[in-house]
């Protein structure tokens, strides 16, 4: 009767936790068995029941009941630990998805922006500069139109892997949007950043993407700037300079690297008009060789 009462009382808990039913049942029946000797003693004391010799085993049920309770508690703790681990894994996956580009696995634009804001705060203390290389794949629309959008996706992934292969662990690489990539170099040499960008340009040019048994040739244009980025506004201005230099590289024939200074001094009227409209006014810059 004690066991039945305990089971009925715990019924809602068991139904609510169907995936933990065996654990709850072990605890419930353990409690019931542990209470049997007390119930027997109460009946004996009140004179309502006189046990016969073969009921002597009832005095040992409390030990079995406590064993079942301990088993149920252990199972419950184990299940809670598994649930916590699964929750941590799910949170890690969600965080990864929120900070990376779904296609290439590179940082996405939002995450690189957050990291650059942090970098601006660090630059205020250290005085270090950052180098920005803006990359845009040439005639990418033709890839989609000729080979299809799946081929275009394959090209983006291919270029992302090429960039990752060449850059340092301290550098940041992001898919900035569409067929645009942004590389951020920590504490760069202003005289060498164009060389780094041109190495990347040749790497892309010399390694065609493969899709469906076909080789897809790729070239890209590069815009470069180096600036002190000690404020969030300076970060955006520096990216704007790299973007303006990229615009100049496109206007000058594509598949080339153009630094901010070159874009400013050698660009045609269209390039200069683009620079005038870009938000690139006040961030301190370095002359790029």
PDB file of C-alpha atoms in Angstrom:
ATOM      1  CA  UNK A   1       0.000   0.000   0.000  1.00  0.00           C
ATOM      2  CA  UNK A   2       2.871   2.384   0.844  1.00  0.00           C
ATOM      3  CA  UNK A   3       4.546   1.675  -2.503  1.00  0.00           C
ATOM      4  CA  UNK A   4       1.306   2.209  -4.413  1.00  0.00           C
ATOM      5  CA  UNK A   5       0.646   5.507  -2.605  1.00  0.00           C
ATOM      6  CA  UNK A   6       4.166   6.760  -3.363  1.00  0.00           C
ATOM      7  CA  UNK A   7       3.854   5.760  -7.025  1.00  0.00           C
ATOM      8  CA  UNK A   8       0.496   7.515  -7.396  1.00  0.00           C
ATOM      9  CA  UNK A   9       1.849  10.675  -5.766  1.00  0.00           C
ATOM     10  CA  UNK A  10       4.840  10.706  -8.110  1.00  0.00           C
ATOM     11  CA  UNK A  11       2.774   9.972 -11.218  1.00  0.00           C
ATOM     12  CA  UNK A  12       2.749  13.583 -12.503  1.00  0.00           C
ATOM     13  CA  UNK A  13       6.535  13.786 -12.163  1.00  0.00           C
ATOM     14  CA  UNK A  14       7.004  10.559 -14.065  1.00  0.00           C
ATOM     15  CA  UNK A  15       4.649  11.659 -16.852  1.00  0.00           C
ATOM     16  CA  UNK A  16       6.316  15.083 -17.076  1.00  0.00           C
ATOM     17  CA  UNK A  17       9.767  13.549 -17.429  1.00  0.00           C
ATOM     18  CA  UNK A  18       9.140  10.676 -19.812  1.00  0.00           C
ATOM     19  CA  UNK A  19      12.791  10.467 -20.871  1.00  0.00           C
ATOM     20  CA  UNK A  20      13.790  10.065 -17.176  1.00  0.00           C
ATOM     21  CA  UNK A  21      10.989   7.661 -16.230  1.00  0.00           C
ATOM     22  CA  UNK A  22      13.244   4.832 -15.062  1.00  0.00           C
ATOM     23  CA  UNK A  23      15.124   7.204 -12.761  1.00  0.00           C
ATOM     24  CA  UNK A  24      11.950   8.537 -11.148  1.00  0.00           C
ATOM     25  CA  UNK A  25      10.495   5.032 -10.764  1.00  0.00           C
ATOM     26  CA  UNK A  26      13.658   3.849  -9.009  1.00  0.00           C
ATOM     27  CA  UNK A  27      13.447   6.750  -6.555  1.00  0.00           C
ATOM     28  CA  UNK A  28       9.697   6.334  -5.993  1.00  0.00           C
ATOM     29  CA  UNK A  29       9.828   2.589  -5.363  1.00  0.00           C
ATOM     30  CA  UNK A  30      12.961   3.033  -3.280  1.00  0.00           C
ATOM     31  CA  UNK A  31      11.084   5.450  -1.026  1.00  0.00           C
ATOM     32  CA  UNK A  32       8.180   3.018  -0.888  1.00  0.00           C
ATOM     33  CA  UNK A  33      10.373   0.065   0.064  1.00  0.00           C
ATOM     34  CA  UNK A  34      12.268   2.123   2.626  1.00  0.00           C
ATOM     35  CA  UNK A  35       8.963   3.026   4.311  1.00  0.00           C
ATOM     36  CA  UNK A  36       7.620  -0.564   4.438  1.00  0.00           C
ATOM     37  CA  UNK A  37       9.347  -1.544   7.732  1.00  0.00           C
ATOM     38  CA  UNK A  38       8.091   1.648   9.394  1.00  0.00           C
ATOM     39  CA  UNK A  39       4.575   0.902   8.190  1.00  0.00           C
ATOM     40  CA  UNK A  40       4.835  -2.675   9.500  1.00  0.00           C
ATOM     41  CA  UNK A  41       6.017  -1.477  12.920  1.00  0.00           C
ATOM     42  CA  UNK A  42       3.147   1.007  13.050  1.00  0.00           C
ATOM     43  CA  UNK A  43       0.629  -1.737  12.256  1.00  0.00           C
ATOM     44  CA  UNK A  44       2.162  -4.026  14.874  1.00  0.00           C
ATOM     45  CA  UNK A  45       2.121  -1.321  17.527  1.00  0.00           C
ATOM     46  CA  UNK A  46      -1.501  -0.492  16.852  1.00  0.00           C
ATOM     47  CA  UNK A  47      -2.419  -4.165  16.936  1.00  0.00           C
ATOM     48  CA  UNK A  48      -3.936  -4.051  13.466  1.00  0.00           C
ATOM     49  CA  UNK A  49      -1.599  -6.698  12.087  1.00  0.00           C
ATOM     50  CA  UNK A  50       0.474  -9.527  13.480  1.00  0.00           C
ATOM     51  CA  UNK A  51       3.253 -10.671  11.127  1.00  0.00           C
ATOM     52  CA  UNK A  52       3.928 -14.329  10.550  1.00  0.00           C
ATOM     53  CA  UNK A  53       7.524 -15.661  10.379  1.00  0.00           C
ATOM     54  CA  UNK A  54       7.723 -15.538   6.569  1.00  0.00           C
ATOM     55  CA  UNK A  55       7.207 -11.745   6.740  1.00  0.00           C
ATOM     56  CA  UNK A  56      10.494 -11.254   8.605  1.00  0.00           C
ATOM     57  CA  UNK A  57      12.100 -10.336   5.289  1.00  0.00           C
ATOM     58  CA  UNK A  58      10.135  -7.071   5.416  1.00  0.00           C
ATOM     59  CA  UNK A  59      12.594  -5.713   7.970  1.00  0.00           C
ATOM     60  CA  UNK A  60      15.280  -5.809   5.297  1.00  0.00           C
ATOM     61  CA  UNK A  61      13.345  -3.912   2.659  1.00  0.00           C
ATOM     62  CA  UNK A  62      14.518  -0.561   3.983  1.00  0.00           C
ATOM     63  CA  UNK A  63      18.087  -1.346   2.871  1.00  0.00           C
ATOM     64  CA  UNK A  64      16.854  -2.307  -0.605  1.00  0.00           C
ATOM     65  CA  UNK A  65      14.737   0.836  -0.701  1.00  0.00           C
ATOM     66  CA  UNK A  66      17.656   3.074   0.201  1.00  0.00           C
ATOM     67  CA  UNK A  67      19.765   1.336  -2.435  1.00  0.00           C
ATOM     68  CA  UNK A  68      17.111   2.102  -5.052  1.00  0.00           C
ATOM     69  CA  UNK A  69      16.940   5.717  -3.899  1.00  0.00           C
ATOM     70  CA  UNK A  70      20.712   6.075  -4.240  1.00  0.00           C
ATOM     71  CA  UNK A  71      20.563   4.452  -7.671  1.00  0.00           C
ATOM     72  CA  UNK A  72      17.824   6.829  -8.776  1.00  0.00           C
ATOM     73  CA  UNK A  73      19.689   9.875  -7.481  1.00  0.00           C
ATOM     74  CA  UNK A  74      22.880   8.747  -9.221  1.00  0.00           C
ATOM     75  CA  UNK A  75      20.999   8.261 -12.490  1.00  0.00           C
ATOM     76  CA  UNK A  76      19.397  11.677 -12.094  1.00  0.00           C
ATOM     77  CA  UNK A  77      22.765  13.359 -11.514  1.00  0.00           C
ATOM     78  CA  UNK A  78      24.200  11.544 -14.515  1.00  0.00           C
ATOM     79  CA  UNK A  79      21.302  12.694 -16.695  1.00  0.00           C
ATOM     80  CA  UNK A  80      21.709  16.272 -15.438  1.00  0.00           C
ATOM     81  CA  UNK A  81      25.415  16.161 -16.248  1.00  0.00           C
ATOM     82  CA  UNK A  82      24.675  14.922 -19.763  1.00  0.00           C
ATOM     83  CA  UNK A  83      22.037  17.607 -20.231  1.00  0.00           C
ATOM     84  CA  UNK A  84      24.496  20.277 -19.102  1.00  0.00           C
ATOM     85  CA  UNK A  85      27.148  19.001 -21.497  1.00  0.00           C
ATOM     86  CA  UNK A  86      24.665  18.910 -24.378  1.00  0.00           C
ATOM     87  CA  UNK A  87      23.582  22.467 -23.541  1.00  0.00           C
ATOM     88  CA  UNK A  88      27.202  23.647 -23.538  1.00  0.00           C
ATOM     89  CA  UNK A  89      27.775  22.010 -26.922  1.00  0.00           C
ATOM     90  CA  UNK A  90      24.624  23.580 -28.348  1.00  0.00           C
ATOM     91  CA  UNK A  91      25.654  27.006 -27.052  1.00  0.00           C
ATOM     92  CA  UNK A  92      29.111  26.569 -28.586  1.00  0.00           C
ATOM     93  CA  UNK A  93      27.541  25.673 -31.941  1.00  0.00           C
ATOM     94  CA  UNK A  94      25.218  28.693 -31.791  1.00  0.00           C
ATOM     95  CA  UNK A  95      28.108  30.982 -30.894  1.00  0.00           C
ATOM     96  CA  UNK A  96      30.153  29.571 -33.775  1.00  0.00           C
ATOM     97  CA  UNK A  97      27.286  30.088 -36.202  1.00  0.00           C
ATOM     98  CA  UNK A  98      26.779  33.669 -34.995  1.00  0.00           C
ATOM     99  CA  UNK A  99      30.441  34.617 -35.492  1.00  0.00           C
ATOM    100  CA  UNK A 100      31.368  32.813 -38.714  1.00  0.00           C
ATOM    101  CA  UNK A 101      30.283  32.828 -42.321  1.00  0.00           C
ATOM    102  CA  UNK A 102      28.100  29.776 -42.974  1.00  0.00           C
ATOM    103  CA  UNK A 103      29.740  29.002 -46.335  1.00  0.00           C
ATOM    104  CA  UNK A 104      33.461  29.587 -45.895  1.00  0.00           C
ATOM    105  CA  UNK A 105      33.857  29.210 -42.139  1.00  0.00           C
ATOM    106  CA  UNK A 106      35.691  32.545 -42.000  1.00  0.00           C
ATOM    107  CA  UNK A 107      34.751  35.291 -39.577  1.00  0.00           C
ATOM    108  CA  UNK A 108      31.631  37.139 -40.669  1.00  0.00           C
ATOM    109  CA  UNK A 109      31.364  40.905 -40.997  1.00  0.00           C
ATOM    110  CA  UNK A 110      29.676  41.341 -37.619  1.00  0.00           C
ATOM    111  CA  UNK A 111      32.303  39.368 -35.723  1.00  0.00           C
ATOM    112  CA  UNK A 112      35.294  41.039 -37.367  1.00  0.00           C
ATOM    113  CA  UNK A 113      33.692  44.378 -36.490  1.00  0.00           C
ATOM    114  CA  UNK A 114      33.482  43.376 -32.820  1.00  0.00           C
ATOM    115  CA  UNK A 115      37.080  42.176 -32.827  1.00  0.00           C
ATOM    116  CA  UNK A 116      38.254  45.387 -34.483  1.00  0.00           C
ATOM    117  CA  UNK A 117      36.455  47.440 -31.838  1.00  0.00           C
ATOM    118  CA  UNK A 118      38.419  45.474 -29.252  1.00  0.00           C
ATOM    119  CA  UNK A 119      41.584  46.050 -31.304  1.00  0.00           C
ATOM    120  CA  UNK A 120      40.936  49.798 -31.276  1.00  0.00           C
ATOM    121  CA  UNK A 121      40.869  49.787 -27.483  1.00  0.00           C
ATOM    122  CA  UNK A 122      44.150  47.864 -27.410  1.00  0.00           C
ATOM    123  CA  UNK A 123      45.718  50.213 -29.985  1.00  0.00           C
ATOM    124  CA  UNK A 124      45.003  53.171 -27.700  1.00  0.00           C
ATOM    125  CA  UNK A 125      47.343  51.588 -25.177  1.00  0.00           C
ATOM    126  CA  UNK A 126      50.020  50.196 -27.501  1.00  0.00           C
ATOM    127  CA  UNK A 127      50.049  52.672 -30.378  1.00  0.00           C
ATOM    128  CA  UNK A 128      50.164  49.773 -32.867  1.00  0.00           C
ATOM    129  CA  UNK A 129      48.797  50.161 -36.373  1.00  0.00           C
ATOM    130  CA  UNK A 130      46.642  47.729 -38.311  1.00  0.00           C
ATOM    131  CA  UNK A 131      46.868  46.849 -41.974  1.00  0.00           C
ATOM    132  CA  UNK A 132      43.711  46.355 -44.033  1.00  0.00           C
ATOM    133  CA  UNK A 133      43.535  44.414 -47.286  1.00  0.00           C
ATOM    134  CA  UNK A 134      40.172  44.501 -49.034  1.00  0.00           C
ATOM    135  CA  UNK A 135      39.751  41.806 -51.691  1.00  0.00           C
ATOM    136  CA  UNK A 136      37.098  41.482 -54.372  1.00  0.00           C
ATOM    137  CA  UNK A 137      36.926  38.608 -56.872  1.00  0.00           C
ATOM    138  CA  UNK A 138      36.993  39.853 -60.456  1.00  0.00           C
ATOM    139  CA  UNK A 139      33.988  39.198 -62.705  1.00  0.00           C
ATOM    140  CA  UNK A 140      32.439  36.902 -60.102  1.00  0.00           C
ATOM    141  CA  UNK A 141      29.001  37.323 -61.649  1.00  0.00           C
ATOM    142  CA  UNK A 142      30.351  35.610 -64.772  1.00  0.00           C
ATOM    143  CA  UNK A 143      31.241  32.568 -62.662  1.00  0.00           C
ATOM    144  CA  UNK A 144      27.660  32.271 -61.432  1.00  0.00           C
ATOM    145  CA  UNK A 145      26.235  32.910 -64.905  1.00  0.00           C
ATOM    146  CA  UNK A 146      28.573  30.435 -66.642  1.00  0.00           C
ATOM    147  CA  UNK A 147      28.942  27.577 -64.156  1.00  0.00           C
ATOM    148  CA  UNK A 148      26.048  28.168 -61.751  1.00  0.00           C
ATOM    149  CA  UNK A 149      25.720  29.355 -58.170  1.00  0.00           C
ATOM    150  CA  UNK A 150      27.061  26.112 -56.707  1.00  0.00           C
ATOM    151  CA  UNK A 151      30.248  26.714 -58.656  1.00  0.00           C
ATOM    152  CA  UNK A 152      30.293  30.256 -57.291  1.00  0.00           C
ATOM    153  CA  UNK A 153      30.050  28.875 -53.756  1.00  0.00           C
ATOM    154  CA  UNK A 154      32.909  26.472 -54.509  1.00  0.00           C
ATOM    155  CA  UNK A 155      35.045  29.382 -55.726  1.00  0.00           C
ATOM    156  CA  UNK A 156      34.388  31.362 -52.529  1.00  0.00           C
ATOM    157  CA  UNK A 157      35.343  28.394 -50.354  1.00  0.00           C
ATOM    158  CA  UNK A 158      38.446  27.789 -52.492  1.00  0.00           C
ATOM    159  CA  UNK A 159      39.632  31.401 -52.150  1.00  0.00           C
ATOM    160  CA  UNK A 160      38.948  31.347 -48.396  1.00  0.00           C
ATOM    161  CA  UNK A 161      41.198  28.283 -48.017  1.00  0.00           C
ATOM    162  CA  UNK A 162      43.958  29.941 -50.063  1.00  0.00           C
ATOM    163  CA  UNK A 163      43.878  33.017 -47.830  1.00  0.00           C
ATOM    164  CA  UNK A 164      43.880  30.926 -44.655  1.00  0.00           C
ATOM    165  CA  UNK A 165      46.864  28.950 -45.899  1.00  0.00           C
ATOM    166  CA  UNK A 166      49.040  32.047 -46.265  1.00  0.00           C
ATOM    167  CA  UNK A 167      48.084  34.239 -43.294  1.00  0.00           C
ATOM    168  CA  UNK A 168      49.449  34.205 -39.727  1.00  0.00           C
ATOM    169  CA  UNK A 169      47.448  33.066 -36.720  1.00  0.00           C
ATOM    170  CA  UNK A 170      47.423  36.640 -35.414  1.00  0.00           C
ATOM    171  CA  UNK A 171      45.791  37.972 -38.604  1.00  0.00           C
ATOM    172  CA  UNK A 172      42.044  38.114 -39.156  1.00  0.00           C
ATOM    173  CA  UNK A 173      40.313  36.963 -42.331  1.00  0.00           C
ATOM    174  CA  UNK A 174      36.624  37.618 -42.896  1.00  0.00           C
ATOM    175  CA  UNK A 175      34.110  37.209 -45.647  1.00  0.00           C
ATOM    176  CA  UNK A 176      32.967  40.798 -45.722  1.00  0.00           C
ATOM    177  CA  UNK A 177      30.021  40.343 -48.050  1.00  0.00           C
ATOM    178  CA  UNK A 178      29.251  38.655 -51.366  1.00  0.00           C
ATOM    179  CA  UNK A 179      32.582  38.030 -53.107  1.00  0.00           C
ATOM    180  CA  UNK A 180      34.486  40.447 -50.846  1.00  0.00           C
ATOM    181  CA  UNK A 181      37.034  39.407 -48.240  1.00  0.00           C
ATOM    182  CA  UNK A 182      38.816  41.493 -45.609  1.00  0.00           C
ATOM    183  CA  UNK A 183      42.252  40.647 -44.224  1.00  0.00           C
ATOM    184  CA  UNK A 184      43.437  42.510 -41.121  1.00  0.00           C
ATOM    185  CA  UNK A 185      47.147  42.378 -40.322  1.00  0.00           C
ATOM    186  CA  UNK A 186      48.295  43.054 -36.774  1.00  0.00           C
ATOM    187  CA  UNK A 187      51.216  45.501 -36.425  1.00  0.00           C
ATOM    188  CA  UNK A 188      52.119  45.387 -40.150  1.00  0.00           C
ATOM    189  CA  UNK A 189      55.167  46.794 -41.883  1.00  0.00           C
ATOM    190  CA  UNK A 190      53.760  49.633 -44.044  1.00  0.00           C
ATOM    191  CA  UNK A 191      56.446  49.040 -46.676  1.00  0.00           C
ATOM    192  CA  UNK A 192      55.678  45.330 -46.899  1.00  0.00           C
ATOM    193  CA  UNK A 193      51.893  45.178 -46.878  1.00  0.00           C
ATOM    194  CA  UNK A 194      51.635  45.692 -50.640  1.00  0.00           C
ATOM    195  CA  UNK A 195      54.059  42.791 -51.097  1.00  0.00           C
ATOM    196  CA  UNK A 196      51.885  40.611 -48.856  1.00  0.00           C
ATOM    197  CA  UNK A 197      48.781  41.610 -50.801  1.00  0.00           C
ATOM    198  CA  UNK A 198      50.492  40.890 -54.119  1.00  0.00           C
ATOM    199  CA  UNK A 199      51.568  37.459 -52.847  1.00  0.00           C
ATOM    200  CA  UNK A 200      47.900  36.761 -52.106  1.00  0.00           C
ATOM    201  CA  UNK A 201      46.886  38.096 -55.521  1.00  0.00           C
ATOM    202  CA  UNK A 202      49.319  35.744 -57.289  1.00  0.00           C
ATOM    203  CA  UNK A 203      48.238  32.846 -55.073  1.00  0.00           C
ATOM    204  CA  UNK A 204      44.620  33.332 -56.174  1.00  0.00           C
ATOM    205  CA  UNK A 205      45.571  33.801 -59.833  1.00  0.00           C
ATOM    206  CA  UNK A 206      47.778  30.710 -59.945  1.00  0.00           C
ATOM    207  CA  UNK A 207      45.311  28.325 -58.266  1.00  0.00           C
ATOM    208  CA  UNK A 208      42.124  27.783 -60.242  1.00  0.00           C
ATOM    209  CA  UNK A 209      39.083  26.386 -58.465  1.00  0.00           C
ATOM    210  CA  UNK A 210      37.846  22.926 -59.402  1.00  0.00           C
ATOM    211  CA  UNK A 211      34.149  22.213 -59.776  1.00  0.00           C
ATOM    212  CA  UNK A 212      32.396  19.352 -61.541  1.00  0.00           C
ATOM    213  CA  UNK A 213      35.602  18.266 -63.237  1.00  0.00           C
ATOM    214  CA  UNK A 214      36.171  21.754 -64.639  1.00  0.00           C
ATOM    215  CA  UNK A 215      38.852  24.294 -63.800  1.00  0.00           C
ATOM    216  CA  UNK A 216      37.559  27.802 -63.069  1.00  0.00           C
ATOM    217  CA  UNK A 217      40.204  30.547 -63.388  1.00  0.00           C
ATOM    218  CA  UNK A 218      40.067  33.275 -60.746  1.00  0.00           C
ATOM    219  CA  UNK A 219      41.630  36.691 -60.314  1.00  0.00           C
ATOM    220  CA  UNK A 220      41.031  39.290 -57.633  1.00  0.00           C
ATOM    221  CA  UNK A 221      41.620  42.983 -57.018  1.00  0.00           C
ATOM    222  CA  UNK A 222      43.179  44.263 -53.785  1.00  0.00           C
ATOM    223  CA  UNK A 223      42.971  47.570 -51.932  1.00  0.00           C
ATOM    224  CA  UNK A 224      45.398  48.272 -49.083  1.00  0.00           C
ATOM    225  CA  UNK A 225      45.645  50.756 -46.215  1.00  0.00           C
ATOM    226  CA  UNK A 226      47.642  50.981 -42.985  1.00  0.00           C
ATOM    227  CA  UNK A 227      46.367  53.176 -40.159  1.00  0.00           C
ATOM    228  CA  UNK A 228      46.450  53.828 -36.451  1.00  0.00           C
ATOM    229  CA  UNK A 229      43.016  52.678 -35.321  1.00  0.00           C
ATOM    230  CA  UNK A 230      42.681  53.929 -31.758  1.00  0.00           C
ATOM    231  CA  UNK A 231      38.944  54.627 -32.060  1.00  0.00           C
ATOM    232  CA  UNK A 232      36.009  52.758 -33.545  1.00  0.00           C
ATOM    233  CA  UNK A 233      35.560  55.617 -36.030  1.00  0.00           C
ATOM    234  CA  UNK A 234      39.187  55.235 -37.133  1.00  0.00           C
ATOM    235  CA  UNK A 235      38.547  51.542 -37.804  1.00  0.00           C
ATOM    236  CA  UNK A 236      35.703  52.353 -40.180  1.00  0.00           C
ATOM    237  CA  UNK A 237      37.727  55.098 -41.876  1.00  0.00           C
ATOM    238  CA  UNK A 238      40.641  52.705 -42.413  1.00  0.00           C
ATOM    239  CA  UNK A 239      38.372  50.083 -43.928  1.00  0.00           C
ATOM    240  CA  UNK A 240      36.914  52.842 -46.087  1.00  0.00           C
ATOM    241  CA  UNK A 241      40.402  53.690 -47.360  1.00  0.00           C
ATOM    242  CA  UNK A 242      41.090  50.059 -48.254  1.00  0.00           C
ATOM    243  CA  UNK A 243      37.724  49.925 -50.019  1.00  0.00           C
ATOM    244  CA  UNK A 244      38.522  53.118 -51.952  1.00  0.00           C
ATOM    245  CA  UNK A 245      41.872  51.617 -52.972  1.00  0.00           C
ATOM    246  CA  UNK A 246      40.034  48.473 -54.081  1.00  0.00           C
ATOM    247  CA  UNK A 247      37.717  50.615 -56.189  1.00  0.00           C
ATOM    248  CA  UNK A 248      40.818  52.140 -57.793  1.00  0.00           C
ATOM    249  CA  UNK A 249      42.245  48.665 -58.491  1.00  0.00           C
ATOM    250  CA  UNK A 250      39.030  47.764 -60.305  1.00  0.00           C
ATOM    251  CA  UNK A 251      39.085  51.010 -62.276  1.00  0.00           C
ATOM    252  CA  UNK A 252      42.738  50.508 -63.257  1.00  0.00           C
ATOM    253  CA  UNK A 253      42.089  47.124 -64.867  1.00  0.00           C
ATOM    254  CA  UNK A 254      41.539  44.565 -62.068  1.00  0.00           C
ATOM    255  CA  UNK A 255      43.845  41.748 -60.916  1.00  0.00           C
ATOM    256  CA  UNK A 256      46.160  44.200 -59.183  1.00  0.00           C
ATOM    257  CA  UNK A 257      47.036  45.675 -55.798  1.00  0.00           C
ATOM    258  CA  UNK A 258      46.527  49.379 -55.138  1.00  0.00           C
ATOM    259  CA  UNK A 259      47.508  51.164 -51.935  1.00  0.00           C
ATOM    260  CA  UNK A 260      45.568  54.073 -50.493  1.00  0.00           C
ATOM    261  CA  UNK A 261      48.251  56.602 -51.462  1.00  0.00           C
ATOM    262  CA  UNK A 262      48.383  55.337 -55.033  1.00  0.00           C
ATOM    263  CA  UNK A 263      44.599  55.455 -55.321  1.00  0.00           C
ATOM    264  CA  UNK A 264      44.543  59.002 -53.980  1.00  0.00           C
ATOM    265  CA  UNK A 265      47.319  60.341 -56.226  1.00  0.00           C
ATOM    266  CA  UNK A 266      47.022  58.233 -59.400  1.00  0.00           C
ATOM    267  CA  UNK A 267      43.329  57.440 -59.661  1.00  0.00           C
ATOM    268  CA  UNK A 268      41.216  58.923 -62.416  1.00  0.00           C
ATOM    269  CA  UNK A 269      38.346  61.342 -61.847  1.00  0.00           C
ATOM    270  CA  UNK A 270      35.914  58.510 -61.041  1.00  0.00           C
ATOM    271  CA  UNK A 271      38.294  57.156 -58.414  1.00  0.00           C
ATOM    272  CA  UNK A 272      38.815  60.597 -56.872  1.00  0.00           C
ATOM    273  CA  UNK A 273      35.063  61.169 -56.790  1.00  0.00           C
ATOM    274  CA  UNK A 274      34.639  57.814 -55.039  1.00  0.00           C
ATOM    275  CA  UNK A 275      37.307  58.749 -52.490  1.00  0.00           C
ATOM    276  CA  UNK A 276      35.611  62.081 -51.808  1.00  0.00           C
ATOM    277  CA  UNK A 277      32.356  60.311 -50.945  1.00  0.00           C
ATOM    278  CA  UNK A 278      34.050  57.662 -48.774  1.00  0.00           C
ATOM    279  CA  UNK A 279      34.221  58.133 -45.004  1.00  0.00           C
ATOM    280  CA  UNK A 280      38.029  58.254 -44.900  1.00  0.00           C
ATOM    281  CA  UNK A 281      38.815  61.680 -43.542  1.00  0.00           C
ATOM    282  CA  UNK A 282      40.656  61.591 -40.243  1.00  0.00           C
ATOM    283  CA  UNK A 283      42.293  58.270 -39.350  1.00  0.00           C
ATOM    284  CA  UNK A 284      46.117  58.677 -39.152  1.00  0.00           C
ATOM    285  CA  UNK A 285      47.677  56.745 -42.041  1.00  0.00           C
ATOM    286  CA  UNK A 286      51.109  55.533 -43.105  1.00  0.00           C
ATOM    287  CA  UNK A 287      52.561  56.070 -46.531  1.00  0.00           C
ATOM    288  CA  UNK A 288      52.505  52.776 -48.434  1.00  0.00           C
ATOM    289  CA  UNK A 289      55.465  52.084 -50.692  1.00  0.00           C
TER     290      UNK A 289
END
